[in-house]
Amino acid sequence: MKRLSLIALALLVAVLGAGIFVDASAQQQAPAKAADAKPADKPADKPAAKPADAKPADPAPAKPAAAANPFNRLMIPKADRNPPPIKDGIHDPESPGTPMLQPPLDAFGGMPKSNAGNNINWVQAIKDKTINPRYDRLNPKEEPMILDLDIVREVKGFMPDVVYPHDRHTEWLDCSNCHPDIFIPQKGQNTISMAQILMGQKCGVCHGKVAFPVSECRLCHSKKKDQPKAASVSAPAAK
Amino acid sequence: MTRKFLGGVPASRSPMRLLRLVFLVFLAVIVWGSEAMAEYGDIVINNYSDKAGMRPAIFPHWFHRIRFRCKVCHADLGFKFKAGGNDINMLKIIDGQFCGGCHNGEVAWSVENCDICHSGKPNTPTQVHGNTIQKLVK
């Protein structure tokens, strides 16, 4: 079922994609070499080969209209989120280990919810002490070192400005997790764009992988532009 | 014009090129993307397991972050932010590195529970699940 619709989707995209490539070469831009476009550290090693094989395949067999037209075609329905390991597609149901694992919903029961990622509001979960993850491997009493410093990044165009809050990050992370490898610790020394974030760089090293995903625009784009321009808005909501 | 919109993207990366890039990644995911809709942040680690006849190892972030802050693993134990990027093997684990910093019978159950870690479907590639790039198709 799912497989079939994926194949159909692949065909569709192959056709659309061909369009992109033709267009590009017609415009005499850089030659449309796959190698060109490959990001340095993405797992996109083996893509381009397959669509060619896929094209001559027969069109997908006709399906009853209802099955072919589910209301949400691309979005995962709510009921399928946070699946138990045995049904999640990556765990082997045959492995004796799989049934021993905890299903996420078992753990998430009493935790504050969100609408993306794990569907858990991890910031809130720590703030209201629903969870108290260790800051030290062995000593459960050690407290994190919180830095209360907001950095405002002005955004070109209509989107609200980005406020980067150190406090909610240092709850979880060490300075060395970001400085200096991901960000030079000096305002104005880093260029950041949405394109980079979507490709898993800058904020996208974590957001879109483990921390809340990129779909949650307003969590980052949180400062209205018509507010008086201050060097930094410190909203010490936390402590 | 468009270049301005793209802010920090190097000038050489024209919108068309970006589009192509996104398309390629898109395609990659559709073509060998599995039917997986695994929990966000689950990491399959399979540099060596398949070749050694073991099921791939799966690391669940959600489970561990309920118990530990990122700093414990990513600063103190030195895990780099890259699926498969730490060259983990069993010798390092029994010597107390990586997973072995905890799965040593003291902080958490010990390494003889092979199947709890090695519970992945054979041939599942190394990757972090539910990530942005994967999501673009789903």
mmCIF file of C-alpha atoms in Angstrom:
data_model
loop_
_atom_site.group_PDB
_atom_site.id
_atom_site.type_symbol
_atom_site.label_atom_id
_atom_site.label_comp_id
_atom_site.label_asym_id
_atom_site.label_seq_id
_atom_site.Cartn_x
_atom_site.Cartn_y
_atom_site.Cartn_z
ATOM 1 C CA MET A 1 0.000 0.000 0.000
ATOM 2 C CA LYS A 2 2.338 2.628 1.346
ATOM 3 C CA ARG A 3 5.096 1.280 -0.889
ATOM 4 C CA LEU A 4 2.904 1.622 -3.954
ATOM 5 C CA SER A 5 1.962 5.166 -3.246
ATOM 6 C CA LEU A 6 5.611 5.962 -2.671
ATOM 7 C CA ILE A 7 6.494 4.570 -6.049
ATOM 8 C CA ALA A 8 3.725 6.560 -7.675
ATOM 9 C CA LEU A 9 4.999 9.633 -5.887
ATOM 10 C CA ALA A 10 8.524 8.878 -7.046
ATOM 11 C CA LEU A 11 7.324 8.747 -10.657
ATOM 12 C CA LEU A 12 5.496 12.002 -10.314
ATOM 13 C CA VAL A 13 8.506 13.663 -8.815
ATOM 14 C CA ALA A 14 10.818 12.188 -11.413
ATOM 15 C CA VAL A 15 8.722 13.912 -14.068
ATOM 16 C CA LEU A 16 8.569 17.207 -12.221
ATOM 17 C CA GLY A 17 12.244 16.908 -11.475
ATOM 18 C CA ALA A 18 13.171 16.372 -15.085
ATOM 19 C CA GLY A 19 11.416 19.673 -15.652
ATOM 20 C CA ILE A 20 13.682 21.392 -13.172
ATOM 21 C CA PHE A 21 16.802 20.020 -14.798
ATOM 22 C CA VAL A 22 15.732 20.908 -18.328
ATOM 23 C CA ASP A 23 14.842 24.380 -17.220
ATOM 24 C CA ALA A 24 18.127 24.853 -15.511
ATOM 25 C CA SER A 25 20.261 23.880 -18.467
ATOM 26 C CA ALA A 26 18.111 25.934 -20.802
ATOM 27 C CA GLN A 27 18.941 28.971 -18.724
ATOM 28 C CA GLN A 28 22.619 28.217 -19.120
ATOM 29 C CA GLN A 29 23.263 28.137 -15.433
ATOM 30 C CA ALA A 30 25.870 25.878 -13.946
ATOM 31 C CA PRO A 31 25.727 22.440 -15.561
ATOM 32 C CA ALA A 32 23.157 20.293 -13.826
ATOM 33 C CA LYS A 33 25.576 17.884 -12.292
ATOM 34 C CA ALA A 34 24.309 15.995 -9.308
ATOM 35 C CA ALA A 35 27.731 16.197 -7.705
ATOM 36 C CA ASP A 36 27.498 19.978 -7.743
ATOM 37 C CA ALA A 37 24.446 20.069 -5.662
ATOM 38 C CA LYS A 38 25.481 17.524 -3.120
ATOM 39 C CA PRO A 39 25.764 19.019 0.325
ATOM 40 C CA ALA A 40 28.991 18.139 2.058
ATOM 41 C CA ASP A 41 27.636 16.169 4.950
ATOM 42 C CA LYS A 42 24.276 14.871 3.871
ATOM 43 C CA PRO A 43 23.472 11.220 3.334
ATOM 44 C CA ALA A 44 22.411 11.915 -0.263
ATOM 45 C CA ASP A 45 24.961 9.578 -1.789
ATOM 46 C CA LYS A 46 23.004 7.279 -3.992
ATOM 47 C CA PRO A 47 20.025 9.220 -5.251
ATOM 48 C CA ALA A 48 20.128 10.065 -8.924
ATOM 49 C CA ALA A 49 20.576 6.572 -10.332
ATOM 50 C CA LYS A 50 17.215 5.052 -9.590
ATOM 51 C CA PRO A 51 14.603 7.288 -11.206
ATOM 52 C CA ALA A 52 15.832 6.222 -14.616
ATOM 53 C CA ASP A 53 15.075 2.584 -13.824
ATOM 54 C CA ALA A 54 11.769 3.581 -12.373
ATOM 55 C CA LYS A 55 10.460 5.423 -15.422
ATOM 56 C CA PRO A 56 9.714 2.582 -17.826
ATOM 57 C CA ALA A 57 7.725 0.765 -15.134
ATOM 58 C CA ASP A 58 4.014 0.228 -15.700
ATOM 59 C CA PRO A 59 1.699 2.858 -14.339
ATOM 60 C CA ALA A 60 0.454 1.995 -10.878
ATOM 61 C CA PRO A 61 -2.567 -0.318 -11.095
ATOM 62 C CA ALA A 62 -5.901 1.451 -10.731
ATOM 63 C CA LYS A 63 -7.166 1.659 -7.166
ATOM 64 C CA PRO A 64 -10.701 2.207 -5.972
ATOM 65 C CA ALA A 65 -11.243 5.966 -5.818
ATOM 66 C CA ALA A 66 -11.660 6.053 -2.049
ATOM 67 C CA ALA A 67 -8.359 4.307 -1.403
ATOM 68 C CA ALA A 68 -6.578 6.478 -3.939
ATOM 69 C CA ASN A 69 -7.864 9.685 -2.398
ATOM 70 C CA PRO A 70 -7.363 9.687 1.339
ATOM 71 C CA PHE A 71 -8.148 13.063 2.887
ATOM 72 C CA ASN A 72 -4.540 13.582 3.967
ATOM 73 C CA ARG A 73 -2.319 12.216 1.290
ATOM 74 C CA LEU A 74 1.071 13.443 2.483
ATOM 75 C CA MET A 75 0.550 14.391 6.119
ATOM 76 C CA ILE A 76 0.856 11.636 8.678
ATOM 77 C CA PRO A 77 -2.526 11.226 10.366
ATOM 78 C CA LYS A 78 -2.558 11.989 14.110
ATOM 79 C CA ALA A 79 -3.345 8.407 15.020
ATOM 80 C CA ASP A 80 -0.086 7.200 13.443
ATOM 81 C CA ARG A 81 2.212 9.542 15.383
ATOM 82 C CA ASN A 82 4.527 8.261 18.118
ATOM 83 C CA PRO A 83 4.150 4.635 16.941
ATOM 84 C CA PRO A 84 5.321 1.813 19.226
ATOM 85 C CA PRO A 85 8.717 0.344 18.231
ATOM 86 C CA ILE A 86 7.152 -2.798 16.829
ATOM 87 C CA LYS A 87 5.238 -0.763 14.220
ATOM 88 C CA ASP A 88 7.627 2.096 13.537
ATOM 89 C CA GLY A 89 9.268 0.671 10.417
ATOM 90 C CA ILE A 90 12.857 0.703 11.713
ATOM 91 C CA HIS A 91 12.698 -1.850 14.532
ATOM 92 C CA ASP A 92 12.650 -5.493 13.516
ATOM 93 C CA PRO A 93 9.427 -7.030 14.879
ATOM 94 C CA GLU A 94 11.228 -10.385 14.844
ATOM 95 C CA SER A 95 13.965 -9.218 17.198
ATOM 96 C CA PRO A 96 13.578 -10.484 20.753
ATOM 97 C CA GLY A 97 14.681 -6.994 21.861
ATOM 98 C CA THR A 98 11.906 -5.063 20.152
ATOM 99 C CA PRO A 99 9.003 -6.083 22.421
ATOM 100 C CA MET A 100 11.127 -5.162 25.447
ATOM 101 C CA LEU A 101 11.352 -1.514 24.388
ATOM 102 C CA GLN A 102 9.101 1.145 25.868
ATOM 103 C CA PRO A 103 6.497 2.611 23.463
ATOM 104 C CA PRO A 104 6.892 6.414 23.413
ATOM 105 C CA LEU A 105 3.255 7.069 24.332
ATOM 106 C CA ASP A 106 3.755 5.101 27.560
ATOM 107 C CA ALA A 107 6.394 7.569 28.600
ATOM 108 C CA PHE A 108 4.739 10.698 27.250
ATOM 109 C CA GLY A 109 1.429 10.279 29.093
ATOM 110 C CA GLY A 110 1.836 12.922 31.773
ATOM 111 C CA MET A 111 4.050 15.268 29.781
ATOM 112 C CA PRO A 112 3.154 18.681 28.298
ATOM 113 C CA LYS A 113 2.237 18.318 24.625
ATOM 114 C CA SER A 114 3.208 20.094 21.443
ATOM 115 C CA ASN A 115 2.210 19.582 17.854
ATOM 116 C CA ALA A 116 5.465 18.530 16.219
ATOM 117 C CA GLY A 117 8.592 16.458 16.663
ATOM 118 C CA ASN A 118 8.012 14.082 19.551
ATOM 119 C CA ASN A 119 4.763 16.013 20.151
ATOM 120 C CA ILE A 120 6.213 16.906 23.543
ATOM 121 C CA ASN A 121 6.973 20.424 24.767
ATOM 122 C CA TRP A 122 10.405 19.685 26.191
ATOM 123 C CA VAL A 123 10.983 23.254 27.372
ATOM 124 C CA GLN A 124 7.837 23.153 29.459
ATOM 125 C CA ALA A 125 8.546 19.630 30.701
ATOM 126 C CA ILE A 126 11.788 20.800 32.311
ATOM 127 C CA LYS A 127 10.361 24.080 33.547
ATOM 128 C CA ASP A 128 7.461 22.478 35.391
ATOM 129 C CA LYS A 129 9.705 19.608 36.542
ATOM 130 C CA THR A 130 7.633 16.895 34.861
ATOM 131 C CA ILE A 131 11.068 15.535 34.036
ATOM 132 C CA ASN A 132 14.417 16.303 35.603
ATOM 133 C CA PRO A 133 17.053 14.838 33.331
ATOM 134 C CA ARG A 134 20.525 14.511 34.822
ATOM 135 C CA TYR A 135 23.104 17.177 33.992
ATOM 136 C CA ASP A 136 25.835 14.801 35.129
ATOM 137 C CA ARG A 137 26.075 11.149 34.203
ATOM 138 C CA LEU A 138 26.468 10.017 37.822
ATOM 139 C CA ASN A 139 25.359 12.807 40.116
ATOM 140 C CA PRO A 140 21.598 13.406 39.959
ATOM 141 C CA LYS A 141 21.934 16.591 42.051
ATOM 142 C CA GLU A 142 24.193 18.589 39.743
ATOM 143 C CA GLU A 143 22.471 21.719 38.377
ATOM 144 C CA PRO A 144 22.961 23.177 34.895
ATOM 145 C CA MET A 145 24.727 26.492 34.440
ATOM 146 C CA ILE A 146 22.092 28.796 32.912
ATOM 147 C CA LEU A 147 23.064 31.803 30.815
ATOM 148 C CA ASP A 148 20.244 34.333 30.529
ATOM 149 C CA LEU A 149 21.132 36.113 27.310
ATOM 150 C CA ASP A 150 18.753 36.629 24.383
ATOM 151 C CA ILE A 151 20.159 37.382 20.956
ATOM 152 C CA VAL A 152 17.872 39.126 18.480
ATOM 153 C CA ARG A 153 18.500 38.525 14.795
ATOM 154 C CA GLU A 154 16.762 40.872 12.437
ATOM 155 C CA VAL A 155 15.123 39.137 9.513
ATOM 156 C CA LYS A 156 14.810 40.622 6.056
ATOM 157 C CA GLY A 157 11.281 40.619 4.671
ATOM 158 C CA PHE A 158 8.028 40.090 6.474
ATOM 159 C CA MET A 159 8.815 37.305 8.944
ATOM 160 C CA PRO A 160 9.106 38.406 12.574
ATOM 161 C CA ASP A 161 12.659 38.735 13.930
ATOM 162 C CA VAL A 162 14.354 35.725 15.491
ATOM 163 C CA VAL A 163 15.055 35.664 19.208
ATOM 164 C CA TYR A 164 17.675 33.121 20.186
ATOM 165 C CA PRO A 165 17.324 32.390 23.924
ATOM 166 C CA HIS A 166 20.484 31.163 25.706
ATOM 167 C CA ASP A 167 18.551 30.263 28.858
ATOM 168 C CA ARG A 168 16.384 27.534 27.332
ATOM 169 C CA HIS A 169 19.407 26.092 25.523
ATOM 170 C CA THR A 170 21.779 26.035 28.466
ATOM 171 C CA GLU A 171 19.169 24.027 30.380
ATOM 172 C CA TRP A 172 20.125 21.181 28.065
ATOM 173 C CA LEU A 173 23.425 21.989 26.421
ATOM 174 C CA ASP A 174 26.992 22.965 27.202
ATOM 175 C CA CYS A 175 28.514 26.113 25.683
ATOM 176 C CA SER A 176 30.958 23.863 23.825
ATOM 177 C CA ASN A 177 28.101 22.167 21.970
ATOM 178 C CA CYS A 178 27.615 25.366 19.947
ATOM 179 C CA HIS A 179 30.716 27.528 20.483
ATOM 180 C CA PRO A 180 32.822 27.826 18.442
ATOM 181 C CA ASP A 181 32.022 24.996 15.987
ATOM 182 C CA ILE A 182 28.458 25.961 15.057
ATOM 183 C CA PHE A 183 28.399 29.643 16.096
ATOM 184 C CA ILE A 184 31.216 32.111 16.770
ATOM 185 C CA PRO A 185 30.227 33.565 20.149
ATOM 186 C CA GLN A 186 30.000 37.121 18.947
ATOM 187 C CA LYS A 187 26.923 38.879 17.719
ATOM 188 C CA GLY A 188 27.135 39.656 14.009
ATOM 189 C CA GLN A 189 29.906 37.156 13.244
ATOM 190 C CA ASN A 190 27.554 34.465 11.944
ATOM 191 C CA THR A 191 25.466 34.323 8.801
ATOM 192 C CA ILE A 192 22.366 32.230 9.242
ATOM 193 C CA SER A 193 19.602 31.606 6.716
ATOM 194 C CA MET A 194 16.552 29.393 6.447
ATOM 195 C CA ALA A 195 18.155 27.503 3.579
ATOM 196 C CA GLN A 196 21.021 26.459 5.835
ATOM 197 C CA ILE A 197 18.661 25.542 8.646
ATOM 198 C CA LEU A 198 16.584 23.342 6.346
ATOM 199 C CA MET A 199 19.739 21.572 5.188
ATOM 200 C CA GLY A 200 20.734 20.777 8.765
ATOM 201 C CA GLN A 201 23.273 23.504 9.424
ATOM 202 C CA LYS A 202 23.381 26.266 12.090
ATOM 203 C CA CYS A 203 20.163 26.070 14.140
ATOM 204 C CA GLY A 204 19.273 23.086 11.915
ATOM 205 C CA VAL A 205 22.013 20.956 13.463
ATOM 206 C CA CYS A 206 19.488 20.275 16.228
ATOM 207 C CA HIS A 207 16.182 21.761 15.089
ATOM 208 C CA GLY A 208 14.730 19.284 12.641
ATOM 209 C CA LYS A 209 16.685 16.363 14.113
ATOM 210 C CA VAL A 210 16.179 16.186 17.865
ATOM 211 C CA ALA A 211 14.980 19.598 19.133
ATOM 212 C CA PHE A 212 11.604 20.950 17.902
ATOM 213 C CA PRO A 213 11.433 20.892 14.093
ATOM 214 C CA VAL A 214 11.519 23.717 11.565
ATOM 215 C CA SER A 215 7.753 23.658 11.071
ATOM 216 C CA GLU A 216 7.362 25.635 14.314
ATOM 217 C CA CYS A 217 8.227 28.998 12.750
ATOM 218 C CA ARG A 218 6.919 31.158 15.553
ATOM 219 C CA LEU A 219 8.985 29.624 18.300
ATOM 220 C CA CYS A 220 12.061 31.156 16.624
ATOM 221 C CA HIS A 221 10.436 34.046 14.743
ATOM 222 C CA SER A 222 8.958 35.445 17.917
ATOM 223 C CA LYS A 223 9.633 39.185 17.920
ATOM 224 C CA LYS A 224 7.155 41.420 16.138
ATOM 225 C CA LYS A 225 8.890 43.932 13.916
ATOM 226 C CA ASP A 226 6.943 46.996 14.960
ATOM 227 C CA GLN A 227 8.113 46.685 18.539
ATOM 228 C CA PRO A 228 10.576 49.388 19.571
ATOM 229 C CA LYS A 229 13.986 48.222 18.486
ATOM 230 C CA ALA A 230 15.993 47.240 21.552
ATOM 231 C CA ALA A 231 19.395 45.599 21.549
ATOM 232 C CA SER A 232 17.898 42.555 23.129
ATOM 233 C CA VAL A 233 14.525 41.710 24.546
ATOM 234 C CA SER A 234 15.056 39.904 27.768
ATOM 235 C CA ALA A 235 11.936 38.049 28.698
ATOM 236 C CA PRO A 236 12.954 36.411 31.984
ATOM 237 C CA ALA A 237 9.858 34.251 31.981
ATOM 238 C CA ALA A 238 11.866 31.286 33.168
ATOM 239 C CA LYS A 239 13.528 32.394 36.373
ATOM 240 C CA MET B 1 16.732 40.376 -5.584
ATOM 241 C CA THR B 2 16.430 36.710 -4.916
ATOM 242 C CA ARG B 3 19.932 36.659 -3.602
ATOM 243 C CA LYS B 4 19.032 39.152 -0.971
ATOM 244 C CA PHE B 5 16.155 36.974 0.140
ATOM 245 C CA LEU B 6 18.449 34.050 0.637
ATOM 246 C CA GLY B 7 20.485 36.021 3.118
ATOM 247 C CA GLY B 8 23.589 34.075 4.066
ATOM 248 C CA VAL B 9 23.676 31.640 1.176
ATOM 249 C CA PRO B 10 26.888 32.014 -0.796
ATOM 250 C CA ALA B 11 26.280 33.906 -4.013
ATOM 251 C CA SER B 12 27.310 30.922 -6.109
ATOM 252 C CA ARG B 13 24.264 29.032 -4.921
ATOM 253 C CA SER B 14 21.571 30.321 -7.224
ATOM 254 C CA PRO B 15 17.921 29.607 -6.486
ATOM 255 C CA MET B 16 17.841 27.103 -9.345
ATOM 256 C CA ARG B 17 20.743 25.255 -7.867
ATOM 257 C CA LEU B 18 19.096 25.244 -4.498
ATOM 258 C CA LEU B 19 15.934 23.927 -6.038
ATOM 259 C CA ARG B 20 17.880 21.145 -7.666
ATOM 260 C CA LEU B 21 19.551 20.323 -4.398
ATOM 261 C CA VAL B 22 16.286 20.151 -2.553
ATOM 262 C CA PHE B 23 14.872 18.056 -5.361
ATOM 263 C CA LEU B 24 17.743 15.566 -5.217
ATOM 264 C CA VAL B 25 17.420 15.101 -1.519
ATOM 265 C CA PHE B 26 13.683 14.784 -1.974
ATOM 266 C CA LEU B 27 14.193 12.102 -4.567
ATOM 267 C CA ALA B 28 16.753 10.270 -2.493
ATOM 268 C CA VAL B 29 14.298 10.023 0.318
ATOM 269 C CA ILE B 30 11.447 8.819 -1.863
ATOM 270 C CA VAL B 31 13.509 6.311 -3.722
ATOM 271 C CA TRP B 32 15.187 4.585 -0.839
ATOM 272 C CA GLY B 33 13.274 6.147 1.933
ATOM 273 C CA SER B 34 11.653 3.373 3.872
ATOM 274 C CA GLU B 35 8.076 3.257 4.974
ATOM 275 C CA ALA B 36 9.422 4.208 8.347
ATOM 276 C CA MET B 37 7.651 6.793 10.402
ATOM 277 C CA ALA B 38 9.790 6.158 13.405
ATOM 278 C CA GLU B 39 9.779 8.330 16.499
ATOM 279 C CA TYR B 40 11.376 11.743 15.964
ATOM 280 C CA GLY B 41 15.089 11.650 16.784
ATOM 281 C CA ASP B 42 15.518 7.865 16.698
ATOM 282 C CA ILE B 43 18.956 7.090 15.260
ATOM 283 C CA VAL B 44 19.829 3.947 13.365
ATOM 284 C CA ILE B 45 23.569 3.240 13.572
ATOM 285 C CA ASN B 46 24.712 0.791 10.937
ATOM 286 C CA ASN B 47 28.335 1.308 9.945
ATOM 287 C CA TYR B 48 29.351 -2.219 10.900
ATOM 288 C CA SER B 49 26.354 -4.149 12.199
ATOM 289 C CA ASP B 50 24.940 -5.508 8.939
ATOM 290 C CA LYS B 51 28.366 -6.597 7.778
ATOM 291 C CA ALA B 52 28.935 -8.342 11.086
ATOM 292 C CA GLY B 53 25.594 -10.160 10.873
ATOM 293 C CA MET B 54 24.018 -8.171 13.706
ATOM 294 C CA ARG B 55 20.829 -6.142 13.413
ATOM 295 C CA PRO B 56 21.594 -2.404 13.268
ATOM 296 C CA ALA B 57 21.719 -0.566 16.609
ATOM 297 C CA ILE B 58 18.938 1.937 17.362
ATOM 298 C CA PHE B 59 19.397 4.845 19.737
ATOM 299 C CA PRO B 60 16.175 6.524 20.947
ATOM 300 C CA HIS B 61 16.762 10.212 21.804
ATOM 301 C CA TRP B 62 13.348 10.702 23.403
ATOM 302 C CA PHE B 63 13.995 7.928 25.925
ATOM 303 C CA HIS B 64 17.433 9.162 26.905
ATOM 304 C CA ARG B 65 16.571 12.883 27.095
ATOM 305 C CA ILE B 66 13.945 12.137 29.713
ATOM 306 C CA ARG B 67 16.872 10.893 31.836
ATOM 307 C CA PHE B 68 19.860 12.976 30.717
ATOM 308 C CA ARG B 69 20.483 16.442 29.288
ATOM 309 C CA CYS B 70 22.198 16.595 25.906
ATOM 310 C CA LYS B 71 25.373 17.840 27.614
ATOM 311 C CA VAL B 72 26.037 14.494 29.315
ATOM 312 C CA CYS B 73 26.427 12.678 25.997
ATOM 313 C CA HIS B 74 27.392 15.429 23.595
ATOM 314 C CA ALA B 75 29.927 17.217 25.804
ATOM 315 C CA ASP B 76 31.034 14.848 28.615
ATOM 316 C CA LEU B 77 30.985 11.587 26.634
ATOM 317 C CA GLY B 78 31.996 13.302 23.394
ATOM 318 C CA PHE B 79 29.289 12.065 20.981
ATOM 319 C CA LYS B 80 29.508 14.253 17.863
ATOM 320 C CA PHE B 81 26.253 15.578 16.381
ATOM 321 C CA LYS B 82 26.256 13.185 13.452
ATOM 322 C CA ALA B 83 24.446 9.893 12.994
ATOM 323 C CA GLY B 84 27.114 7.268 12.397
ATOM 324 C CA GLY B 85 29.824 9.875 12.882
ATOM 325 C CA ASN B 86 31.410 8.463 16.029
ATOM 326 C CA ASP B 87 32.826 5.198 14.733
ATOM 327 C CA ILE B 88 31.354 3.217 17.626
ATOM 328 C CA ASN B 89 32.254 -0.441 18.027
ATOM 329 C CA MET B 90 31.894 -3.066 20.743
ATOM 330 C CA LEU B 91 35.479 -2.801 21.993
ATOM 331 C CA LYS B 92 35.025 0.895 22.693
ATOM 332 C CA ILE B 93 31.714 0.152 24.393
ATOM 333 C CA ILE B 94 33.126 -2.458 26.785
ATOM 334 C CA ASP B 95 35.998 -0.059 27.496
ATOM 335 C CA GLY B 96 33.465 2.461 28.795
ATOM 336 C CA GLN B 97 33.317 4.804 25.821
ATOM 337 C CA PHE B 98 30.118 5.989 24.080
ATOM 338 C CA CYS B 99 27.127 3.794 25.016
ATOM 339 C CA GLY B 100 29.510 2.009 27.394
ATOM 340 C CA GLY B 101 29.739 5.140 29.552
ATOM 341 C CA CYS B 102 26.363 4.074 30.938
ATOM 342 C CA HIS B 103 25.521 0.600 29.664
ATOM 343 C CA ASN B 104 27.989 -0.935 32.084
ATOM 344 C CA GLY B 105 25.748 -2.504 34.712
ATOM 345 C CA GLU B 106 26.062 0.557 36.953
ATOM 346 C CA VAL B 107 24.256 3.510 35.367
ATOM 347 C CA ALA B 108 22.179 1.277 33.077
ATOM 348 C CA TRP B 109 21.885 -2.376 32.095
ATOM 349 C CA SER B 110 25.022 -3.910 30.701
ATOM 350 C CA VAL B 111 26.190 -4.921 27.227
ATOM 351 C CA GLU B 112 25.163 -8.566 27.340
ATOM 352 C CA ASN B 113 21.652 -7.409 26.360
ATOM 353 C CA CYS B 114 22.661 -7.362 22.721
ATOM 354 C CA ASP B 115 19.153 -7.403 21.290
ATOM 355 C CA ILE B 116 17.903 -4.327 23.116
ATOM 356 C CA CYS B 117 20.358 -2.134 21.203
ATOM 357 C CA HIS B 118 20.645 -4.291 18.091
ATOM 358 C CA SER B 119 16.913 -4.334 17.341
ATOM 359 C CA GLY B 120 16.814 -2.629 13.912
ATOM 360 C CA LYS B 121 15.512 -4.114 10.691
ATOM 361 C CA PRO B 122 18.465 -5.542 8.757
ATOM 362 C CA ASN B 123 19.705 -3.203 6.009
ATOM 363 C CA THR B 124 18.236 -0.044 7.528
ATOM 364 C CA PRO B 125 20.704 2.719 6.654
ATOM 365 C CA THR B 126 22.385 4.920 9.259
ATOM 366 C CA GLN B 127 20.254 8.003 9.784
ATOM 367 C CA VAL B 128 18.298 10.151 12.186
ATOM 368 C CA HIS B 129 14.581 9.610 11.773
ATOM 369 C CA GLY B 130 11.884 12.227 11.403
ATOM 370 C CA ASN B 131 14.434 14.829 10.277
ATOM 371 C CA THR B 132 13.538 17.846 8.160
ATOM 372 C CA ILE B 133 14.813 16.435 4.901
ATOM 373 C CA GLN B 134 12.961 13.186 5.374
ATOM 374 C CA LYS B 135 9.834 15.121 6.325
ATOM 375 C CA LEU B 136 9.742 17.131 3.116
ATOM 376 C CA VAL B 137 8.089 14.176 1.421
ATOM 377 C CA LYS B 138 5.949 12.796 4.150
#
